[in-house]
Amino acid sequence: MTGSPFLRDVPAARALDAWRAAREAGGCPARLPAHRVPLAEATGRVTAEPVWATRSSPPFDAAGMDGIAVRAADTLGASETTPVLLEPGAYDVVDTGDPMPDGRDAVVMREHVHYIGGAAEVRAAVPPYQHVRSIGEDISTAELLLPEGHRLRVVAVLPTGDEVRPVGTQTGPGEILDTNSLMLAAQAREAGCEAHALPIEPDDPAGLAKAVSSAVAYCDLLIIIAGSSAGRDDYTAQIVGQLGTLAVHGVAVRPGHPVVLGVVDGTPVLGAPGYPVSAALTFDIFAGPLLAELEGAAPRSRPRARARLARKLASPLGMDDWVRVRLGVVGGTMVATPLPRGAGVLTSLVRADGLLVVPAGQEGHHPGEELDIALLRGLDEIERTIVAIGSHDLVLDLAASALRAEDPSVTLASSNVGSLGGLVALRDRLCHLAGSHLLDPATGEYTMPYVRRVLGDAEVAVVRLVHRDQGLIVAPGNPLRLGGVGDVAMPGVRYVNRQRGAGTRVLLDHELAALGIAPDGVHGYAREEPTHLAVAAAVAAGRGDAGLGILAAARAFGLDFVPVTREPYDLVVAADAMEGPLLAPLWALLASDRFQAAVTDLGGYSTKEMGRRLR
């Protein structure tokens, strides 16, 4: 040996750099090779490439409540004092999660229905799409599900229900995959327990009772998935009461209200709702503390932080409302953006950075309020999150994955609230950038008039992202021979709209006004979807005939496209963020030939001006 191993004291950062250089020079791989593993073993691993949704969730328009499916127009004027009588054939009995029957566009809750012979007396009118989960409400085919470099925590893709099939099998109409078993088993393993997923039991009381009796003989906690509500095939509470003690059926928690808690043969039994978000929350609230108690350990607690709310959050009185949020730091202050709500919105499970609880006695919160958040990610990760609020575009999904591939610590978190909502959020310092493509009908100019109107003299930059083709998304072959926006008012055409404040909605209203067509002359104008892909999903499923959207969304579903206009899509950026280190990776990405080529491959995009600063 020619010298001491301690030749000099090298700072840790320099030591890491030196080690990295030595590994590169020595031919060590920069990243471990990708491996295919079963979904049940994927928790804790990192995605080797982007994961794009291969089907929509839900894959069909689904009932959001137990009750009857109706034509909303048939319930007009119904109330407790003036009920409306629907004869047989004018309604269909449905349970939560059932596919909506053809010709029905709303659900009346069973509490508001009284049966007289074969007729249904409706005691509350419903608007179109009331209590209906639209196809693609959670995620649409071809939408980015997980970016490259995403560490898998608990992954669920579709909700469970009556027509349940094992993961990996092909599903038919109305059938869904049993992903809840994977999710809850993974949560149990994360809590340090051994977990087993049992075979799927059909909706048969005798068979289910036998399976419960068999399972409680060898487990410390039995979780029964679905069947906990009050639908026609919901037997969990009944069976727990028959075999043992039914302690609770229904808790004041949203999502997750129809929870069953009981004991069978000395074993605790938890009946979890079939909707995945409800099931996951049920585990956190009830199973987690119970398992810790059985082990003699303290329940897991999460670090907490204060954050400003990015947009209005309405909440029902009477129950604790658990809301998943995305987090980022804007102007030195943490900001929380609520994720899409609903017990079946699976993507909220993997995109959430924190949990917010609205107590039962509050109706919600206003934008800008400072609230207490339980953190699901570390503060260092949250500080590297680019917060984008505004119009939806597939290019932002593509950018989110490309940024993560370049640097796993960088996250681009988009919230789709429409162009106008994005500008308001930017004004209120609740995001770093806003996607906008608002057309000013008076001048024919995009973006700038609204920047001046909403932001006034505030210091902001405007960066061109793309030009994109907007048009009518229609079924293959364009069977109704639609030739332009004016044709959506033709009798029999069912239109699928975007939400108020969306640039696409503004474009539609401008085109209709120019043609002298009133919005109420368009059948389906009130049906609002949050993204271009969700519009395309509705058309692809045959629940609508046309919707205004981008060519890339039509191509993703194999649909036809009737061009209407080519428009610019811009990023409006907070001045203090424009030149900062957080957004530097995004600007570098927009200048990349490789990224621009990937955008062009989506179809209907021009990247000629990508990254050009307009203001």
Coordinates of C-alpha atoms in Angstrom, one line a residue:
M1 CA 0.0 0.0 0.0
T2 CA 1.5 3.3 -1.1
G3 CA -0.6 5.7 0.9
S4 CA -3.4 6.3 3.3
P5 CA -7.0 5.8 2.1
F6 CA -7.8 9.2 3.6
L7 CA -5.9 11.3 1.1
R8 CA -8.0 14.4 1.6
D9 CA -11.3 15.6 2.8
V10 CA -13.6 16.0 -0.3
P11 CA -16.9 17.8 0.2
A12 CA -19.8 15.4 -0.2
A13 CA -21.2 17.1 -3.3
R14 CA -17.9 17.0 -5.1
A15 CA -17.4 13.4 -4.0
L16 CA -20.8 12.5 -5.6
D17 CA -19.7 14.3 -8.8
A18 CA -16.4 12.4 -8.9
W19 CA -18.1 9.1 -8.3
R20 CA -20.6 9.8 -11.1
A21 CA -17.8 10.7 -13.5
A22 CA -15.9 7.5 -12.5
R23 CA -19.0 5.4 -13.1
E24 CA -19.5 7.0 -16.6
A25 CA -15.8 6.5 -17.5
G26 CA -15.9 2.9 -16.2
G27 CA -18.9 2.0 -18.4
C28 CA -21.4 1.6 -15.5
P29 CA -25.0 1.9 -16.6
A30 CA -26.6 5.3 -16.0
R31 CA -29.8 3.7 -15.2
L32 CA -30.9 0.1 -14.4
P33 CA -32.5 -1.7 -17.3
A34 CA -36.2 -1.9 -17.5
H35 CA -38.1 -5.0 -16.3
R36 CA -41.6 -6.1 -16.8
V37 CA -43.3 -7.1 -13.6
P38 CA -46.9 -8.1 -12.6
L39 CA -49.0 -5.2 -11.6
A40 CA -49.4 -6.6 -8.1
E41 CA -45.6 -6.4 -7.6
A42 CA -45.2 -2.9 -9.1
T43 CA -45.6 -0.9 -5.9
G44 CA -42.5 1.1 -5.1
R45 CA -41.0 0.7 -8.5
V46 CA -40.4 3.5 -11.1
T47 CA -41.9 3.6 -14.5
A48 CA -39.4 3.1 -17.3
E49 CA -41.5 5.0 -19.9
P50 CA -44.7 7.0 -20.0
V51 CA -47.9 5.0 -19.3
W52 CA -50.7 6.1 -21.6
A53 CA -54.3 5.1 -20.9
T54 CA -55.4 2.3 -23.2
R55 CA -59.1 2.8 -22.3
S56 CA -61.3 5.4 -20.6
S57 CA -62.3 5.3 -17.0
P58 CA -65.1 4.9 -16.6
P59 CA -65.3 3.1 -20.0
F60 CA -69.0 4.0 -20.3
D61 CA -71.5 6.6 -19.1
A62 CA -72.3 5.2 -15.6
A63 CA -74.9 5.8 -13.0
G64 CA -73.5 7.8 -10.1
M65 CA -76.3 6.8 -7.7
D66 CA -78.8 4.0 -7.0
G67 CA -82.1 5.0 -8.5
I68 CA -83.7 5.2 -11.9
A69 CA -82.2 6.3 -15.2
V70 CA -84.5 8.8 -17.0
R71 CA -84.7 11.4 -19.7
A72 CA -84.1 14.6 -17.7
A73 CA -86.8 16.4 -19.8
D74 CA -89.4 13.9 -18.5
T75 CA -88.8 15.0 -14.9
L76 CA -89.4 18.7 -15.5
G77 CA -91.5 20.3 -12.7
A78 CA -91.2 17.3 -10.4
S79 CA -91.2 18.1 -6.6
E80 CA -92.5 16.7 -3.3
T81 CA -95.8 18.5 -3.9
T82 CA -96.1 18.0 -7.6
P83 CA -94.6 14.6 -8.4
V84 CA -94.3 13.3 -12.0
L85 CA -95.4 9.8 -12.8
L86 CA -93.2 7.8 -15.3
E87 CA -94.9 4.8 -16.8
P88 CA -92.9 1.5 -17.4
G89 CA -90.6 1.9 -20.3
A90 CA -89.9 5.5 -19.5
Y91 CA -87.3 4.7 -16.9
D92 CA -84.8 1.9 -16.0
V93 CA -83.8 0.9 -12.4
V94 CA -80.0 1.3 -12.0
D95 CA -77.4 0.8 -9.2
T96 CA -74.3 2.9 -8.7
G97 CA -71.8 2.0 -11.4
D98 CA -74.3 0.5 -13.9
P99 CA -73.9 1.6 -17.6
M100 CA -76.5 4.2 -18.5
P101 CA -79.2 2.7 -20.7
D102 CA -79.6 4.2 -24.2
G103 CA -81.8 7.2 -24.3
R104 CA -81.3 8.1 -20.6
D105 CA -79.3 11.1 -19.6
A106 CA -79.9 11.5 -15.8
V107 CA -80.4 9.5 -12.7
V108 CA -83.1 10.2 -10.0
M109 CA -81.9 9.0 -6.6
R110 CA -83.9 6.2 -5.1
E111 CA -84.9 8.4 -2.2
H112 CA -86.8 10.6 -4.6
V113 CA -88.7 7.7 -6.2
H114 CA -91.9 6.1 -5.1
Y115 CA -93.3 3.1 -7.0
I116 CA -97.0 2.8 -7.8
G117 CA -97.6 -0.5 -9.4
G118 CA -95.1 -0.6 -12.3
A119 CA -95.0 3.2 -12.6
A120 CA -92.3 5.4 -10.8
E121 CA -93.4 8.6 -9.1
V122 CA -90.5 11.1 -9.2
R123 CA -90.4 13.7 -6.5
A124 CA -87.4 15.7 -7.6
A125 CA -86.6 17.1 -11.1
V126 CA -83.1 16.4 -12.4
P127 CA -81.1 18.3 -15.0
P128 CA -79.3 16.5 -17.8
Y129 CA -76.4 14.3 -16.6
Q130 CA -77.3 14.7 -13.0
H131 CA -75.8 11.7 -11.1
V132 CA -74.1 10.4 -14.2
R133 CA -70.4 9.7 -14.4
S134 CA -69.4 10.5 -18.0
I135 CA -67.2 8.2 -20.0
G136 CA -63.6 9.3 -19.4
E137 CA -64.6 11.4 -16.3
D138 CA -61.4 10.2 -14.6
I139 CA -59.1 9.6 -17.5
S140 CA -59.6 9.2 -21.3
T141 CA -58.0 6.8 -23.7
A142 CA -54.6 8.1 -24.8
E143 CA -54.3 10.5 -21.9
L144 CA -51.1 10.4 -19.8
L145 CA -51.7 8.1 -16.9
L146 CA -48.2 8.1 -15.4
P147 CA -45.1 10.0 -16.6
E148 CA -41.7 8.3 -17.1
G149 CA -39.9 8.2 -13.8
H150 CA -43.0 8.0 -11.6
R151 CA -42.6 6.0 -8.4
L152 CA -45.6 3.7 -8.0
R153 CA -47.3 3.9 -4.7
V154 CA -50.8 2.4 -4.9
V155 CA -52.1 2.1 -8.4
A156 CA -55.7 1.6 -9.3
V157 CA -57.2 1.9 -12.8
L158 CA -60.8 1.0 -12.8
P159 CA -63.6 0.8 -10.2
T160 CA -65.2 -2.5 -9.1
G161 CA -68.9 -3.4 -9.4
D162 CA -71.3 -6.2 -10.2
E163 CA -69.6 -7.2 -13.5
V164 CA -66.1 -7.8 -12.1
R165 CA -63.3 -9.5 -14.0
P166 CA -59.8 -10.4 -13.0
V167 CA -57.0 -7.9 -14.0
G168 CA -55.5 -9.0 -17.3
T169 CA -58.7 -10.4 -18.9
Q170 CA -60.7 -8.8 -21.7
T171 CA -63.9 -7.0 -20.6
G172 CA -67.2 -6.8 -22.4
P173 CA -69.9 -4.1 -22.3
G174 CA -70.6 -3.1 -18.7
E175 CA -67.7 -5.2 -17.3
I176 CA -64.9 -3.7 -15.2
L177 CA -61.6 -5.0 -13.8
D178 CA -60.8 -5.9 -10.2
T179 CA -58.1 -3.4 -9.4
N180 CA -59.4 -2.7 -5.9
S181 CA -57.9 -6.0 -4.7
L182 CA -54.5 -5.0 -5.9
M183 CA -54.8 -1.5 -4.4
L184 CA -56.0 -2.6 -0.9
A185 CA -53.5 -5.5 -0.7
A186 CA -50.7 -3.0 -1.6
Q187 CA -51.9 -0.6 1.1
A188 CA -51.9 -3.5 3.6
R189 CA -48.3 -4.5 2.7
E190 CA -47.2 -0.8 3.0
A191 CA -48.6 -1.0 6.5
G192 CA -46.3 -4.0 7.2
C193 CA -48.9 -6.8 6.9
E194 CA -49.1 -9.9 4.9
A195 CA -52.0 -9.6 2.3
H196 CA -53.9 -12.0 0.2
A197 CA -56.4 -11.3 -2.6
L198 CA -59.1 -13.9 -2.7
P199 CA -61.0 -15.0 -5.8
I200 CA -63.9 -12.8 -7.0
E201 CA -67.2 -13.7 -5.5
P202 CA -70.4 -13.2 -7.6
D203 CA -73.4 -11.3 -6.2
D204 CA -74.9 -14.3 -4.5
P205 CA -75.7 -14.1 -0.7
A206 CA -75.2 -17.7 0.0
G207 CA -71.8 -17.9 -1.8
L208 CA -70.6 -14.7 -0.2
A209 CA -71.6 -15.8 3.3
K210 CA -69.6 -19.0 2.8
A211 CA -66.6 -17.1 1.6
V212 CA -66.7 -14.7 4.5
S213 CA -67.0 -17.6 7.0
S214 CA -64.0 -19.3 5.4
A215 CA -61.8 -16.2 5.3
V216 CA -62.3 -15.0 8.9
A217 CA -60.9 -18.3 10.1
Y218 CA -57.3 -17.4 9.2
C219 CA -57.1 -13.6 8.9
D220 CA -56.8 -10.8 11.4
L221 CA -58.8 -8.4 9.3
L222 CA -61.2 -9.2 6.4
I223 CA -61.9 -6.4 3.9
I224 CA -64.9 -7.0 1.7
I225 CA -64.8 -4.9 -1.5
A226 CA -68.1 -3.4 -2.8
G227 CA -71.6 -4.5 -1.9
S228 CA -71.6 -2.0 1.0
S229 CA -74.2 0.4 -0.4
A230 CA -78.0 0.0 -0.7
G231 CA -78.3 -1.3 -4.3
R232 CA -80.1 -4.4 -5.4
D233 CA -77.0 -6.6 -5.2
D234 CA -75.4 -5.0 -2.1
Y235 CA -75.3 -7.8 0.5
T236 CA -72.3 -7.0 2.7
A237 CA -74.1 -5.4 5.6
Q238 CA -76.8 -8.1 5.6
I239 CA -74.3 -10.9 5.7
V240 CA -72.1 -9.4 8.4
G241 CA -75.2 -9.0 10.5
Q242 CA -76.3 -12.6 9.9
L243 CA -72.9 -14.1 10.6
G244 CA -71.8 -11.8 13.4
T245 CA -72.2 -8.2 14.7
L246 CA -72.9 -5.3 12.4
A247 CA -71.5 -2.3 14.2
V248 CA -71.8 0.4 11.6
H249 CA -73.3 0.8 8.1
G250 CA -72.6 4.3 6.7
V251 CA -70.2 6.9 8.1
A252 CA -70.2 10.7 7.7
V253 CA -67.2 10.7 5.4
R254 CA -66.9 11.7 1.7
P255 CA -65.9 9.9 -0.4
G256 CA -66.6 6.6 1.4
H257 CA -70.0 7.0 3.0
P258 CA -71.4 3.4 2.6
V259 CA -68.8 1.7 4.9
V260 CA -69.6 -1.5 6.8
L261 CA -67.8 -2.2 10.1
G262 CA -68.5 -5.4 12.0
V263 CA -67.1 -8.6 13.6
V264 CA -67.5 -12.2 12.4
D265 CA -66.2 -15.1 14.6
G266 CA -63.8 -12.8 16.5
T267 CA -62.4 -11.2 13.3
P268 CA -62.9 -7.5 12.4
V269 CA -64.6 -7.1 9.1
L270 CA -64.5 -3.9 7.0
G271 CA -66.9 -3.5 4.0
A272 CA -65.2 -1.0 1.7
P273 CA -67.1 0.8 -1.0
G274 CA -66.5 -0.3 -4.6
Y275 CA -65.3 3.1 -5.9
P276 CA -61.5 3.0 -5.6
V277 CA -61.0 6.4 -4.0
S278 CA -63.6 5.5 -1.4
A279 CA -62.0 2.2 -0.8
A280 CA -58.5 3.7 -0.4
L281 CA -59.8 6.3 2.0
T282 CA -61.7 3.7 3.9
F283 CA -58.4 1.8 4.4
D284 CA -56.6 5.0 5.6
I285 CA -59.3 5.9 8.1
F286 CA -60.4 2.5 9.5
A287 CA -58.0 -0.3 8.5
G288 CA -54.7 1.6 9.1
P289 CA -55.4 2.5 12.7
L290 CA -56.9 -1.0 13.4
L291 CA -53.8 -2.7 12.1
A292 CA -51.5 -0.5 14.1
E293 CA -53.5 -1.2 17.2
L294 CA -53.3 -5.0 16.6
E295 CA -49.5 -4.6 16.3
G296 CA -49.3 -2.4 19.4
A297 CA -47.9 0.4 17.3
A298 CA -48.8 4.1 17.0
P299 CA -50.9 4.9 13.9
R300 CA -49.0 6.4 11.0
S301 CA -49.0 10.2 11.0
R302 CA -48.1 12.4 8.0
P303 CA -46.1 15.7 8.1
R304 CA -48.3 18.7 7.7
A305 CA -48.0 22.2 6.1
R306 CA -50.1 25.3 5.4
A307 CA -51.1 26.0 1.8
R308 CA -53.3 28.5 -0.1
L309 CA -56.2 27.0 -2.0
A310 CA -55.9 27.5 -5.8
R311 CA -59.6 27.4 -6.6
K312 CA -63.1 27.3 -5.0
L313 CA -63.8 24.1 -3.1
A314 CA -67.5 23.3 -2.4
S315 CA -68.3 20.7 0.2
P316 CA -71.5 19.1 1.5
L317 CA -72.6 19.7 5.0
G318 CA -73.0 16.8 7.4
M319 CA -69.9 14.8 6.6
D320 CA -66.1 15.1 6.7
D321 CA -64.9 15.7 3.1
W322 CA -61.4 14.3 2.3
V323 CA -60.0 16.0 -0.7
R324 CA -56.8 15.1 -2.6
V325 CA -54.7 18.0 -3.8
R326 CA -51.6 18.8 -5.9
L327 CA -49.0 21.0 -4.3
G328 CA -46.4 23.5 -5.5
V329 CA -44.6 26.6 -4.2
V330 CA -45.5 29.8 -6.0
G331 CA -43.8 33.0 -5.0
G332 CA -42.5 31.4 -1.8
T333 CA -46.0 30.2 -0.7
M334 CA -47.3 26.7 -0.9
V335 CA -50.4 26.4 -3.2
A336 CA -52.9 23.5 -3.1
T337 CA -55.0 22.7 -6.2
P338 CA -57.9 20.3 -5.6
L339 CA -57.8 17.3 -7.9
P340 CA -61.0 16.2 -9.7
R341 CA -63.5 14.9 -7.2
G342 CA -65.5 11.8 -7.1
A343 CA -65.2 8.3 -5.5
G344 CA -64.2 6.8 -8.9
V345 CA -61.6 9.4 -9.9
L346 CA -58.7 6.9 -9.8
T347 CA -56.0 9.3 -11.0
S348 CA -56.3 11.4 -7.9
L349 CA -54.8 8.5 -6.0
V350 CA -51.5 8.6 -7.9
R351 CA -51.3 12.4 -8.6
A352 CA -52.1 13.6 -5.1
D353 CA -49.4 15.4 -3.1
G354 CA -51.5 16.0 -0.1
L355 CA -54.8 15.5 1.7
L356 CA -57.2 18.2 2.9
V357 CA -60.1 17.5 5.2
V358 CA -63.1 19.8 5.2
P359 CA -65.0 19.3 8.5
A360 CA -68.6 18.2 8.4
G361 CA -69.8 21.7 9.5
Q362 CA -68.3 23.6 6.6
E363 CA -69.6 24.2 3.1
G364 CA -66.1 24.5 1.6
H365 CA -63.4 27.1 1.1
H366 CA -62.7 30.1 -1.2
P367 CA -59.7 30.6 -3.4
G368 CA -56.7 32.0 -1.6
E369 CA -57.7 30.6 1.8
E370 CA -54.8 29.2 3.8
L371 CA -55.5 25.6 5.0
D372 CA -53.8 22.7 6.8
I373 CA -52.6 19.9 4.5
A374 CA -51.3 16.4 5.3
L375 CA -48.3 15.8 3.0
L376 CA -48.1 12.7 0.8
R377 CA -44.8 13.8 -0.8
G378 CA -41.6 15.4 0.6
L379 CA -41.2 19.2 0.6
D380 CA -38.2 19.0 -1.7
E381 CA -40.3 17.3 -4.4
I382 CA -43.1 19.8 -3.9
E383 CA -40.7 22.7 -4.4
R384 CA -39.6 21.3 -7.8
T385 CA -43.2 21.2 -9.1
I386 CA -44.3 23.5 -11.9
V387 CA -47.9 24.5 -11.2
A388 CA -49.9 25.0 -14.5
I389 CA -53.6 25.9 -14.3
G390 CA -55.8 26.6 -17.3
S391 CA -56.7 25.1 -20.7
H392 CA -56.2 21.4 -21.4
D393 CA -53.8 20.4 -24.1
L394 CA -52.1 17.1 -24.8
V395 CA -48.7 18.9 -25.3
L396 CA -48.6 19.6 -21.6
D397 CA -49.1 15.9 -20.8
L398 CA -46.3 15.1 -23.2
A399 CA -44.1 17.8 -21.6
A400 CA -44.8 16.4 -18.1
S401 CA -43.5 13.0 -19.0
A402 CA -40.5 14.4 -21.0
L403 CA -39.4 16.7 -18.1
R404 CA -39.6 13.8 -15.6
A405 CA -37.5 11.6 -18.0
E406 CA -34.8 14.3 -18.1
D407 CA -34.9 15.0 -14.4
P408 CA -36.9 12.7 -12.0
S409 CA -37.1 15.6 -9.5
V410 CA -39.1 17.9 -11.8
T411 CA -42.9 17.7 -11.9
L412 CA -45.3 19.5 -14.2
A413 CA -48.7 19.5 -12.5
S414 CA -51.6 20.6 -14.7
S415 CA -55.1 21.4 -13.6
N416 CA -57.7 21.7 -16.3
V417 CA -60.1 24.5 -15.4
G418 CA -60.3 26.4 -18.7
S419 CA -58.3 29.3 -20.1
L420 CA -60.1 32.0 -18.1
G421 CA -59.8 30.1 -14.8
G422 CA -56.1 29.8 -15.5
L423 CA -55.6 33.6 -16.0
V424 CA -57.5 34.3 -12.8
A425 CA -55.3 31.8 -10.9
L426 CA -52.2 33.5 -12.3
R427 CA -53.5 36.9 -11.3
D428 CA -54.0 35.6 -7.8
R429 CA -50.5 34.1 -7.7
L430 CA -51.8 30.6 -7.4
C431 CA -49.8 29.1 -10.3
H432 CA -46.6 29.6 -12.3
L433 CA -48.2 29.5 -15.7
A434 CA -51.6 29.3 -17.4
G435 CA -52.4 27.7 -20.7
S436 CA -54.7 29.9 -22.8
H437 CA -56.3 30.0 -26.2
L438 CA -59.1 32.5 -25.6
L439 CA -60.4 34.2 -28.7
D440 CA -61.6 37.9 -28.4
P441 CA -64.7 38.0 -30.7
A442 CA -64.4 41.8 -31.0
T443 CA -60.9 41.8 -32.4
G444 CA -60.3 38.3 -33.6
E445 CA -57.1 38.3 -31.4
Y446 CA -56.1 35.5 -29.1
T447 CA -54.8 35.6 -25.5
M448 CA -53.6 39.2 -25.3
P449 CA -57.0 41.0 -24.9
Y450 CA -57.8 38.6 -22.0
V451 CA -54.3 39.1 -20.4
R452 CA -55.0 42.8 -20.4
R453 CA -58.5 42.4 -19.1
V454 CA -57.8 39.9 -16.3
L455 CA -54.2 40.8 -15.3
G456 CA -54.2 44.5 -16.0
D457 CA -50.7 46.0 -15.5
A458 CA -49.3 42.9 -13.8
E459 CA -45.9 41.8 -15.0
V460 CA -46.4 38.6 -17.0
A461 CA -44.8 37.0 -20.0
V462 CA -46.6 35.3 -22.9
V463 CA -44.9 32.3 -24.6
R464 CA -46.2 30.6 -27.7
L465 CA -46.5 26.9 -27.2
V466 CA -48.1 25.7 -30.5
H467 CA -50.7 26.3 -33.2
R468 CA -53.3 23.6 -33.2
D469 CA -56.2 22.5 -35.4
Q470 CA -59.7 22.8 -33.8
G471 CA -62.7 21.2 -35.4
L472 CA -65.7 18.9 -34.9
I473 CA -64.8 15.5 -33.6
V474 CA -67.3 13.0 -35.2
A475 CA -67.7 9.3 -35.6
P476 CA -65.7 7.5 -38.3
G477 CA -67.0 8.2 -41.7
N478 CA -68.9 11.3 -40.4
P479 CA -72.2 9.4 -40.8
L480 CA -74.3 12.6 -40.2
R481 CA -72.3 14.4 -42.9
L482 CA -71.6 17.4 -40.6
G483 CA -69.8 20.1 -42.5
G484 CA -69.2 22.8 -39.9
V485 CA -70.3 24.3 -36.6
G486 CA -73.7 25.3 -37.9
D487 CA -74.7 21.7 -38.4
V488 CA -74.6 20.9 -34.7
A489 CA -78.0 22.6 -34.4
M490 CA -79.5 20.1 -36.9
P491 CA -82.3 17.9 -35.4
G492 CA -81.1 14.7 -34.0
V493 CA -77.4 15.8 -33.5
R494 CA -76.2 15.3 -29.9
Y495 CA -73.5 17.7 -29.0
V496 CA -70.8 17.3 -26.4
N497 CA -69.6 20.7 -25.0
R498 CA -66.6 21.9 -23.0
Q499 CA -66.9 23.6 -19.6
R500 CA -67.6 27.3 -19.2
G501 CA -64.4 29.4 -19.3
A502 CA -62.7 27.0 -21.7
G503 CA -61.3 28.6 -24.8
T504 CA -63.0 25.9 -26.9
R505 CA -66.3 26.9 -25.4
V506 CA -65.6 30.6 -26.2
L507 CA -64.8 29.6 -29.8
L508 CA -68.0 27.6 -30.1
D509 CA -70.1 30.5 -28.8
H510 CA -68.4 32.9 -31.2
E511 CA -69.1 30.6 -34.2
L512 CA -72.7 30.0 -33.2
A513 CA -73.3 33.8 -32.7
A514 CA -71.8 34.5 -36.1
L515 CA -74.3 32.0 -37.6
G516 CA -77.3 33.4 -35.6
I517 CA -77.7 30.2 -33.6
A518 CA -78.8 30.3 -30.0
P519 CA -77.1 27.9 -27.6
D520 CA -80.4 26.4 -26.5
G521 CA -80.8 25.4 -30.2
V522 CA -78.0 22.9 -29.8
H523 CA -79.1 19.6 -28.2
G524 CA -76.5 18.6 -25.6
Y525 CA -75.0 22.1 -25.1
A526 CA -75.3 21.6 -21.4
R527 CA -73.2 18.5 -21.4
E528 CA -69.8 19.8 -20.2
E529 CA -66.5 17.8 -20.4
P530 CA -63.2 19.0 -18.9
T531 CA -60.8 18.0 -21.7
H532 CA -60.6 17.4 -25.4
L533 CA -60.0 13.7 -24.8
A534 CA -63.2 13.4 -22.7
V535 CA -65.2 14.9 -25.6
A536 CA -63.6 12.4 -28.0
A537 CA -64.4 9.6 -25.5
A538 CA -68.1 10.5 -25.5
V539 CA -68.3 10.5 -29.3
A540 CA -66.3 7.3 -29.6
A541 CA -68.7 5.6 -27.2
G542 CA -71.7 6.7 -29.2
R543 CA -73.0 9.0 -26.3
G544 CA -72.7 12.0 -28.5
D545 CA -72.4 12.8 -32.2
A546 CA -70.0 15.7 -32.3
G547 CA -67.9 18.0 -30.1
L548 CA -65.5 20.8 -30.8
G549 CA -61.9 19.8 -30.0
I550 CA -58.4 19.3 -31.3
L551 CA -57.4 17.0 -34.1
A552 CA -55.0 15.1 -31.8
A553 CA -57.9 14.0 -29.6
A554 CA -59.9 12.7 -32.6
R555 CA -56.8 10.8 -33.8
A556 CA -56.3 9.2 -30.4
F557 CA -59.7 7.6 -30.7
G558 CA -59.7 6.8 -34.4
L559 CA -62.5 9.4 -35.0
D560 CA -63.0 11.7 -38.0
F561 CA -62.5 15.4 -37.9
V562 CA -64.2 18.4 -39.6
P563 CA -61.7 21.3 -39.5
V564 CA -63.0 24.7 -38.2
T565 CA -59.9 26.8 -37.5
R566 CA -56.2 26.7 -36.6
E567 CA -55.5 28.6 -33.4
P568 CA -52.6 29.6 -31.2
Y569 CA -52.2 28.1 -27.8
D570 CA -50.0 30.2 -25.4
L571 CA -48.4 30.0 -22.0
V572 CA -49.0 33.0 -19.8
V573 CA -46.2 33.1 -17.2
A574 CA -45.7 34.9 -13.9
A575 CA -42.8 37.4 -14.4
D576 CA -40.8 36.3 -11.4
A577 CA -41.0 32.6 -12.6
M578 CA -40.1 33.3 -16.2
E579 CA -36.4 33.6 -15.7
G580 CA -36.2 31.5 -12.5
P581 CA -34.5 28.1 -12.2
L582 CA -37.8 26.2 -11.8
L583 CA -39.0 26.8 -15.4
A584 CA -35.6 26.6 -17.0
P585 CA -36.0 22.8 -17.8
L586 CA -39.4 23.6 -19.5
W587 CA -37.8 26.3 -21.8
A588 CA -35.0 24.0 -22.7
L589 CA -37.5 21.2 -23.5
L590 CA -39.5 23.5 -25.9
A591 CA -36.3 24.3 -27.8
S592 CA -35.6 20.6 -28.2
D593 CA -35.9 19.2 -31.8
R594 CA -36.8 15.8 -30.3
F595 CA -39.7 17.2 -28.3
Q596 CA -41.0 19.3 -31.2
A597 CA -41.0 16.2 -33.4
A598 CA -42.9 14.2 -30.7
V599 CA -45.5 17.0 -30.6
T600 CA -45.8 17.0 -34.4
D601 CA -46.4 13.3 -34.4
L602 CA -49.5 13.8 -32.2
G603 CA -51.2 15.3 -35.3
G604 CA -52.8 18.7 -35.8
Y605 CA -50.0 20.7 -34.3
S606 CA -47.5 23.2 -35.6
T607 CA -44.3 23.9 -33.5
K608 CA -43.0 26.6 -35.8
E609 CA -43.2 29.2 -33.1
M610 CA -42.8 26.9 -30.1
G611 CA -41.0 28.8 -27.3
R612 CA -41.2 32.3 -28.9
R613 CA -41.8 35.0 -26.4
L614 CA -44.7 37.3 -27.4
R615 CA -44.5 39.6 -24.4

